Coordinates of C-alpha atoms and ligand atoms in Angstrom, one line a residue:
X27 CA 18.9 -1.0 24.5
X28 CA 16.6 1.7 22.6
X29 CA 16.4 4.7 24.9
X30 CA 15.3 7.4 22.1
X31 CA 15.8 8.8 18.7
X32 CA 19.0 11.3 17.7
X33 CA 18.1 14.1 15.2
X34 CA 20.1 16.0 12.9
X35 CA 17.7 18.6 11.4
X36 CA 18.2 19.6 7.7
X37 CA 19.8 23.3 7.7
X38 CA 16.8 24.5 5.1
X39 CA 14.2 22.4 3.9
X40 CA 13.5 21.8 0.4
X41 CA 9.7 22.6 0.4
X42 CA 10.0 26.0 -1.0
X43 CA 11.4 24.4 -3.8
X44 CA 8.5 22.2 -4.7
X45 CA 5.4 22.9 -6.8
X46 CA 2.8 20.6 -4.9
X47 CA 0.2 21.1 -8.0
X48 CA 2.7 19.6 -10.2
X49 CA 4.5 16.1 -9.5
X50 CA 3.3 12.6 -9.8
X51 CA 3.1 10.3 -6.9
X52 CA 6.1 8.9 -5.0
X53 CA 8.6 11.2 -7.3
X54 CA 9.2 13.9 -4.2
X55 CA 10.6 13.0 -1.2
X56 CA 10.6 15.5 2.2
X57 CA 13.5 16.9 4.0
X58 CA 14.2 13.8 6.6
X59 CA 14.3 10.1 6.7
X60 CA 14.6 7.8 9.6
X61 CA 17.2 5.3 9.8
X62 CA 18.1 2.3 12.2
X63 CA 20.4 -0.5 11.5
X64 CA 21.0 -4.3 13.1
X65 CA 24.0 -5.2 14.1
X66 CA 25.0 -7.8 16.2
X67 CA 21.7 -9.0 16.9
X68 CA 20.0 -5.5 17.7
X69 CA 18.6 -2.9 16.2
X70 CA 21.0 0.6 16.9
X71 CA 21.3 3.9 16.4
X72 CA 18.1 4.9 15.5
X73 CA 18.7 8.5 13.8
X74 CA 16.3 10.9 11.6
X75 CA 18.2 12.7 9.7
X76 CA 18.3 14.6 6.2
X77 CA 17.0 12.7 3.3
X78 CA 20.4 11.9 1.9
X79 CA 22.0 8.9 -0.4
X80 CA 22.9 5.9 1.7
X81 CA 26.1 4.2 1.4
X82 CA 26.4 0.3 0.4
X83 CA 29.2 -2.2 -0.6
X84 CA 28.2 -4.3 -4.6
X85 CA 28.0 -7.0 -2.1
X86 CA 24.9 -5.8 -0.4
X87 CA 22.8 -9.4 0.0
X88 CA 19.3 -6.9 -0.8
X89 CA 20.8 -6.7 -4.4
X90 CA 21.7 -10.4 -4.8
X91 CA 18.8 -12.4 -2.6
X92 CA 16.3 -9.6 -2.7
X93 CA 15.6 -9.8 1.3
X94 CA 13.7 -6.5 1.6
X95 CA 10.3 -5.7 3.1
X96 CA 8.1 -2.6 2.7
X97 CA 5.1 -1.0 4.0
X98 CA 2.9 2.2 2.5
X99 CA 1.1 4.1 4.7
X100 CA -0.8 7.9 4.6
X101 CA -0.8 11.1 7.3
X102 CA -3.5 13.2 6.5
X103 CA -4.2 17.3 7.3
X104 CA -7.7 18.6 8.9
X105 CA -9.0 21.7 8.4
X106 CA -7.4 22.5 11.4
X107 CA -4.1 21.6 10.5
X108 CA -4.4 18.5 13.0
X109 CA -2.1 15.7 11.4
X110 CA -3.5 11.8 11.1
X111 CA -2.1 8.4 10.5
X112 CA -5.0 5.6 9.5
X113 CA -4.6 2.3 11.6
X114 CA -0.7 2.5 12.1
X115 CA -0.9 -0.4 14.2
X116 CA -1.9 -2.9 11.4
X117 CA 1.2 -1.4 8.9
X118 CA 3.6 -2.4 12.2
X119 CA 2.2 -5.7 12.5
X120 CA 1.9 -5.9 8.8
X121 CA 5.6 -5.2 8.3
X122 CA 6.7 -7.9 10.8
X123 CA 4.6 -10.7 9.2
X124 CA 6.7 -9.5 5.9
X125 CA 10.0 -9.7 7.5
X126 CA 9.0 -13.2 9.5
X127 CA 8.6 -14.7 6.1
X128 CA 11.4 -13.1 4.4
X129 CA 13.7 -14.1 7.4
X130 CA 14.4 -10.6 8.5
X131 CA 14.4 -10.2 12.1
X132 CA 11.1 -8.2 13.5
X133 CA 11.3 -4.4 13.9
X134 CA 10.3 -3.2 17.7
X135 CA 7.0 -1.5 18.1
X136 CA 8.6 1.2 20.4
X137 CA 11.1 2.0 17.9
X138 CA 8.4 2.0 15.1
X139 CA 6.1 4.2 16.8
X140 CA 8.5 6.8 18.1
X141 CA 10.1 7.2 14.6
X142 CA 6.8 7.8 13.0
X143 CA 5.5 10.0 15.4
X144 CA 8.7 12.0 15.3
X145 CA 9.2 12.1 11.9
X146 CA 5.8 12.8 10.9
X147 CA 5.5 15.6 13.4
X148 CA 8.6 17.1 11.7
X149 CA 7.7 17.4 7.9
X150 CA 4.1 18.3 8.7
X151 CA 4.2 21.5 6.3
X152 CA 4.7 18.7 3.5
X153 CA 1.2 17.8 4.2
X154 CA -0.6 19.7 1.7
X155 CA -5.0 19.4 2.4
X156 CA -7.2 18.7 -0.6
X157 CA -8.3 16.4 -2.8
X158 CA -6.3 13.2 -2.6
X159 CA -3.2 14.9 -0.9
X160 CA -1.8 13.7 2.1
X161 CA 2.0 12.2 2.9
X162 CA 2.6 8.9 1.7
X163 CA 5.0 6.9 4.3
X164 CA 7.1 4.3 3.0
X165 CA 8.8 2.3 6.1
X166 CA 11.2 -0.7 4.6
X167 CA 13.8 -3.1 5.6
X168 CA 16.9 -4.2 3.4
X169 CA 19.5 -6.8 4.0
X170 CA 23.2 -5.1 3.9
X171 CA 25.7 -8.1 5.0
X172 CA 28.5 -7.8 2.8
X173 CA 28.6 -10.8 0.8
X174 CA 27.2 -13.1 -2.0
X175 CA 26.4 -16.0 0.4
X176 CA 22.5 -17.1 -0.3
X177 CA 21.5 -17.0 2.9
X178 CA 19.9 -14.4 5.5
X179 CA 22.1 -11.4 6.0
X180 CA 23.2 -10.4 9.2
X181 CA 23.1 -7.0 9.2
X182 CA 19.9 -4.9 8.1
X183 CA 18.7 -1.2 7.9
X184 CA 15.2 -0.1 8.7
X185 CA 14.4 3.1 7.4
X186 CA 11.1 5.5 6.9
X187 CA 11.0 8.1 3.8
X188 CA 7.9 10.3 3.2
X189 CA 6.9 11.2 -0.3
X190 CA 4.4 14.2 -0.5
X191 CA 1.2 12.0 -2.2
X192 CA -1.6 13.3 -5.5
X193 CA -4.1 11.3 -6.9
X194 CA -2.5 8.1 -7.4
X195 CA -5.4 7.4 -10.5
X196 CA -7.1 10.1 -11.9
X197 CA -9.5 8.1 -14.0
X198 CA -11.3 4.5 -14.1
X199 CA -9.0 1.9 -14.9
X200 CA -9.4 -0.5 -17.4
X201 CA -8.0 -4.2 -16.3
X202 CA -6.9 -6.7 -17.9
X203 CA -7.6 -10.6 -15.9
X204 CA -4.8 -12.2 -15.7
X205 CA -4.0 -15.8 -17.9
X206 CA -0.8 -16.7 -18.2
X207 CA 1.2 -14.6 -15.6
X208 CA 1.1 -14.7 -12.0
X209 CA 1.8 -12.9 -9.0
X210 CA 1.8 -14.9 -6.6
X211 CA 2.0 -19.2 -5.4
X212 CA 0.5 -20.5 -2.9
X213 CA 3.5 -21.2 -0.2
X214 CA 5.0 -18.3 -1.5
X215 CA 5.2 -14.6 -0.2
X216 CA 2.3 -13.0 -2.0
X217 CA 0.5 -12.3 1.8
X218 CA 4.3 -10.1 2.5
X219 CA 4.8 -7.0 1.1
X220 CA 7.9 -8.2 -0.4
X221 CA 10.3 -6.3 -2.5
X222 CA 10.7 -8.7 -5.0
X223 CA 6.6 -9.5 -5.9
X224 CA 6.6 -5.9 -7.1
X225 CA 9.6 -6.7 -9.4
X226 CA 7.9 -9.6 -10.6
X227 CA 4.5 -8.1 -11.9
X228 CA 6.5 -5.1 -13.8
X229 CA 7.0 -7.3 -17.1
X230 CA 3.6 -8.8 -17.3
X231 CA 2.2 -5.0 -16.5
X232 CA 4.1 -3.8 -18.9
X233 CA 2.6 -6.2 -22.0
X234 CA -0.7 -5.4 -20.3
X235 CA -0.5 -1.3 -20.6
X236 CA 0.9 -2.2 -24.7
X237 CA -2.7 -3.7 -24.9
X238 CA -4.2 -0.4 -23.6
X239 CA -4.9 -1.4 -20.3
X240 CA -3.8 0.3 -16.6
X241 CA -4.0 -2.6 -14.2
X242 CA -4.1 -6.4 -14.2
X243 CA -6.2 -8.5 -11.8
X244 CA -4.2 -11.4 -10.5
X245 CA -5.5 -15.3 -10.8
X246 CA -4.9 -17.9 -8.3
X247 CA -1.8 -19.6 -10.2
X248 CA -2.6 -23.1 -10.1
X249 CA -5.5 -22.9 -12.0
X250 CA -5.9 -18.9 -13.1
X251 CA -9.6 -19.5 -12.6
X252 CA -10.3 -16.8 -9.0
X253 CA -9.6 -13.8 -8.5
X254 CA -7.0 -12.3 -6.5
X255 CA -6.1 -8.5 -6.7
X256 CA -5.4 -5.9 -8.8
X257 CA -2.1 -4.4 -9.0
X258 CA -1.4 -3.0 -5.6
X259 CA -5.0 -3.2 -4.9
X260 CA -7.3 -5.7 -3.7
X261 CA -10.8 -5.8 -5.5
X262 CA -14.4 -5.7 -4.9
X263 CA -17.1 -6.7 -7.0
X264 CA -20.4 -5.5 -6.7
X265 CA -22.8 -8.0 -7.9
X266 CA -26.7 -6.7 -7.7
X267 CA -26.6 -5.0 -4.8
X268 CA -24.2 -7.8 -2.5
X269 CA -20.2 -6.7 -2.3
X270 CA -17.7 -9.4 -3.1
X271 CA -13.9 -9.8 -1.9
X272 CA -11.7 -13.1 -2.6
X273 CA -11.0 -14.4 1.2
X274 CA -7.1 -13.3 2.5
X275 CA -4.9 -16.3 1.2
X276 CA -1.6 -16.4 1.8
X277 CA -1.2 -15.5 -2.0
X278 CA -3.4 -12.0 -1.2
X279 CA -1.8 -9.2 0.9
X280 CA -4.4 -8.1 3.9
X281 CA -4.9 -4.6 2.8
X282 CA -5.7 -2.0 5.5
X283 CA -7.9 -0.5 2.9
X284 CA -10.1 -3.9 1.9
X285 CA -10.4 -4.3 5.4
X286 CA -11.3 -1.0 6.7
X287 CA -13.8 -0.9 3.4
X288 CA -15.7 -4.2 4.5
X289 CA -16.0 -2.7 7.8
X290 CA -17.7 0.5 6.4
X291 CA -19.8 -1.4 4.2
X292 CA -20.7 -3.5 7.2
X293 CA -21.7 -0.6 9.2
X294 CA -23.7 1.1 6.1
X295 CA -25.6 -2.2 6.1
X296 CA -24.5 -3.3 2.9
X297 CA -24.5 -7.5 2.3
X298 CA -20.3 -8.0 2.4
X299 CA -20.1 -11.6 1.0
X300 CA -15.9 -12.8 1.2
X301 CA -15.6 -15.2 -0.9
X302 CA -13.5 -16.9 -4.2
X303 CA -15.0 -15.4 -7.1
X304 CA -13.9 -17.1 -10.7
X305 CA -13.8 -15.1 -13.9
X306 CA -16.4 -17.4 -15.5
X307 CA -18.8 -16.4 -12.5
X308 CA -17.6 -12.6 -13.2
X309 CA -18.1 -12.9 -16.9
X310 CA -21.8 -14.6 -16.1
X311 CA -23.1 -11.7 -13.5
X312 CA -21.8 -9.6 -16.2
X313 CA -23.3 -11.1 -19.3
X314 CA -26.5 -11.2 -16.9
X315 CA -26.2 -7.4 -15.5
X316 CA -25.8 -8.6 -12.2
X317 CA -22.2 -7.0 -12.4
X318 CA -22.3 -3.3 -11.2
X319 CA -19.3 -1.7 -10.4
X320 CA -15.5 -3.2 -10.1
X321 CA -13.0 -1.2 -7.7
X322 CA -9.6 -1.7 -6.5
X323 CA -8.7 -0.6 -2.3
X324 CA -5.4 0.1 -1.1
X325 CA -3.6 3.2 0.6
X326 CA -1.6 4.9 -2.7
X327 CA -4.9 4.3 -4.9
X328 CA -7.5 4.6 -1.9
X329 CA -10.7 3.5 -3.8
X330 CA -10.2 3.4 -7.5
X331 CA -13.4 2.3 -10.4
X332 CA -12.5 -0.4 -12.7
X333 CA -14.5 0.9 -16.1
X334 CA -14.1 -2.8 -17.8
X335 CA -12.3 -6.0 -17.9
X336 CA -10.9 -7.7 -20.6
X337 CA -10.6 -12.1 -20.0
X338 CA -8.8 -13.5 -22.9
X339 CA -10.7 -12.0 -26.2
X340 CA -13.4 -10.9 -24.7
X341 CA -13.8 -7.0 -23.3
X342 CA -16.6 -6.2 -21.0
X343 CA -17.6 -2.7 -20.2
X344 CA -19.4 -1.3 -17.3
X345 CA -22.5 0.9 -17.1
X346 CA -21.9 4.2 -15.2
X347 CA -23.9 3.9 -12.1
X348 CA -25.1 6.7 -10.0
X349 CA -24.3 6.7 -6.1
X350 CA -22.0 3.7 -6.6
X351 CA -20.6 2.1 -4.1
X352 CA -16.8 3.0 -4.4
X353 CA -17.8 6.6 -4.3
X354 CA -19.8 6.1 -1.1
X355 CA -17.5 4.2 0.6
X356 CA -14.7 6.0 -0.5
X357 CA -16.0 9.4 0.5
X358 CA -17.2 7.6 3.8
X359 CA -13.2 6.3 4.0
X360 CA -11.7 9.7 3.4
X361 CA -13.8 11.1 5.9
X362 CA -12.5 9.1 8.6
X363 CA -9.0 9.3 7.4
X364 CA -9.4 13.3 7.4
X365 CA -11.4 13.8 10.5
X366 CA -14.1 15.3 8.9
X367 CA -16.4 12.4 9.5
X368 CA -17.0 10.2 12.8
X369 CA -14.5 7.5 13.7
X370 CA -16.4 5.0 15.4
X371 CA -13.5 2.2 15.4
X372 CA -11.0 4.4 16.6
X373 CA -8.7 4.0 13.4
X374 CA -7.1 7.8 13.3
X375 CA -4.2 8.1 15.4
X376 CA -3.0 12.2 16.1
X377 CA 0.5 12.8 15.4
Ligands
PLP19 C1 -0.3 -6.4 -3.6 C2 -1.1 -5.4 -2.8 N1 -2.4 -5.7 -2.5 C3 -3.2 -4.8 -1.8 C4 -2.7 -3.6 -1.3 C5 -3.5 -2.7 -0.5 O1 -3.1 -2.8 0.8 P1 -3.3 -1.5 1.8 O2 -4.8 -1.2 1.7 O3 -2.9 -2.0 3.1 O4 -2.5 -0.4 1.2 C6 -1.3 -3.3 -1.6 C7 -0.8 -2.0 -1.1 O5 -0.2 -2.0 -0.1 C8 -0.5 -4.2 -2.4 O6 0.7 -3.9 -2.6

């Protein structure tokens, strides 16, 4: 049974070596990593050690059958050095729905929340305070039985890396709605945060960015008529002066961010409205000037301002709003997760 953590400390950290005003996200990665494999029918060893390659046979079943989950969360520095995670509970219970679907067998809170702490707590100088920087936290699971047998693996490793995190956008995005492509089917694992959905929106992403634009919003893919999210986000609309979210399917991941956003709006008293939204109805309320403002919310992007669309031929450009409500609930957001603003939910969690 889990009793605690071992920890081998890195003889000299990296940090020195890094020029924090000069990287782009998720390309650095701290001094330690955490590390816990299943064997047998439990989860073992848990270790932090130093970051360092890992060691698998060709016949690892993540590289054949995909089975890997991930999560992405953020610590955060206050102006008195104090270190923060934002809702850590709902990336644990997050990351279990993921594996539950994927077959993987659940991680133990206990474990979880130890390896976090202690990890976190350990490459704190990596958490740089400013503008957009924090730590970005990247807990995943991969399947490691040794053999090409399509079929859940019975052996797995858990581990957590930590990437030092910038401005994941630095300006408004220009999206593309999605037609053809899809990222997720209904029945399939669009609500997990699994590996292989990422995979899976590279090549239509990829044509999108040739056509000059950053970000795709997803359609339902039965009909490609509502939509879904955008890119790793999910996405708002604010029509007049009402915000609009599609509904959590089980083709939308529920995104700590949407949800903690709808809650802020809530307690601004702005009119939340969940509900599917079509591209015809988006393409009316904008023809119309009911359309406002379009963002994207998730924890790497945090709030990001969509400048214009684009729906088969047709491109549709935003006005620039004053006091819009992506800054205000962004800066209201940031606030919390930085301590510099009151947190009336009790999301922030001291490390
Ligand atoms: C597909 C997808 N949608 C939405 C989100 C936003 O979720 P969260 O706010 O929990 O980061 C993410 C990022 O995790 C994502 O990958």
């Amino acid at each position: 049974m889990y009793s605690s953590i071992k920890l081998i400390k890195r003889k000299v950290s990296k940090i020195k070596t890094i020029d924090f005003d000069n990287f782009s996200f998720g390309s650095v990665f701290t001094d330690h990593m955490f590390e816990c494999d299943f064997i047998d029918n439990e989860w073992i060893n848990p270790v932090i050690k130093p970051y360092e390659k890992i060691e698998l046979e060709p016949s690892a079943s993540v590289f054949h059958y995909g089975q890997a989950v991930f999560e992405g969360m953020k610590a955060y520095k206050d102006e008195e050095d104090n270190v923060w995670l934002f809702r850590p509970d709902q990336n644990f219970f997050r990351i279990n729905k993921s594996s539950e679907r994927l077959a993987i067998p659940k991680f133990p809170k206990d474990i979880f929340f130890d390896a976090l702490k202690k990890l976190v707590d350990l490459e704190r100088d990596w958490i740089k305070k400013g503008e957009g920087k924090s730590l970005y936290i990247r807990p995943f699971v991969i399947a490691n039985q040794y053999a090409i047998q399509a079929s859940p693996s019975s052996n797995y490793k858990f581990m957590i890396i930590c990437a030092p995190a910038t401005l994941y956008y630095t300006k408004k995005l220009k999206v593309l709605i999605a037609d053809k492509y899809s990222r997720a089917a209904s029945g399939g694992v669009g609500y997990a945060k699994a590996a292989g959905n990422y995979a899976g929106q590279f090549f239509p992403t990829k044509l999108a960015k040739k056509q000059g634009f950053d970000q795709i919003i997803w359609t339902d893919s039965n009909e490609h008529k509502y939509l879904e999210e955008a890119g790793t986000m999910n996405v708002f609309f604010r029509i007049n002066d009402s915000l609009v979210t599609a509904p959590i399917t089980d083709t939308i991941l529920d995104g700590v961010t949407r949800k903690s956003i709808i809650q802020i709006a809530n307690d601004m008293g702005i009119n939340v409205i969940i509900k599917k939204i079509s591209t015809n109805q988006l393409i009316d309320s904008a023809k119309k000037g009911d359309l406002k403002e379009i963002f994207g919310a998730g924890t790497a992007a945090v709030v990001s301002e969509i400048e214009g669309f684009q729906y088969k031929d047709q491109y549709f450009e935003l006005s620039h709003i004053d006091n819009s409500y992506a800054k205000i609930l962004k800066d209201e957001l940031v606030g919390i997760q930085t301590n510099s603003r009151p947190d009336i939910h009790n999301w922030r969690f001291k490390i």
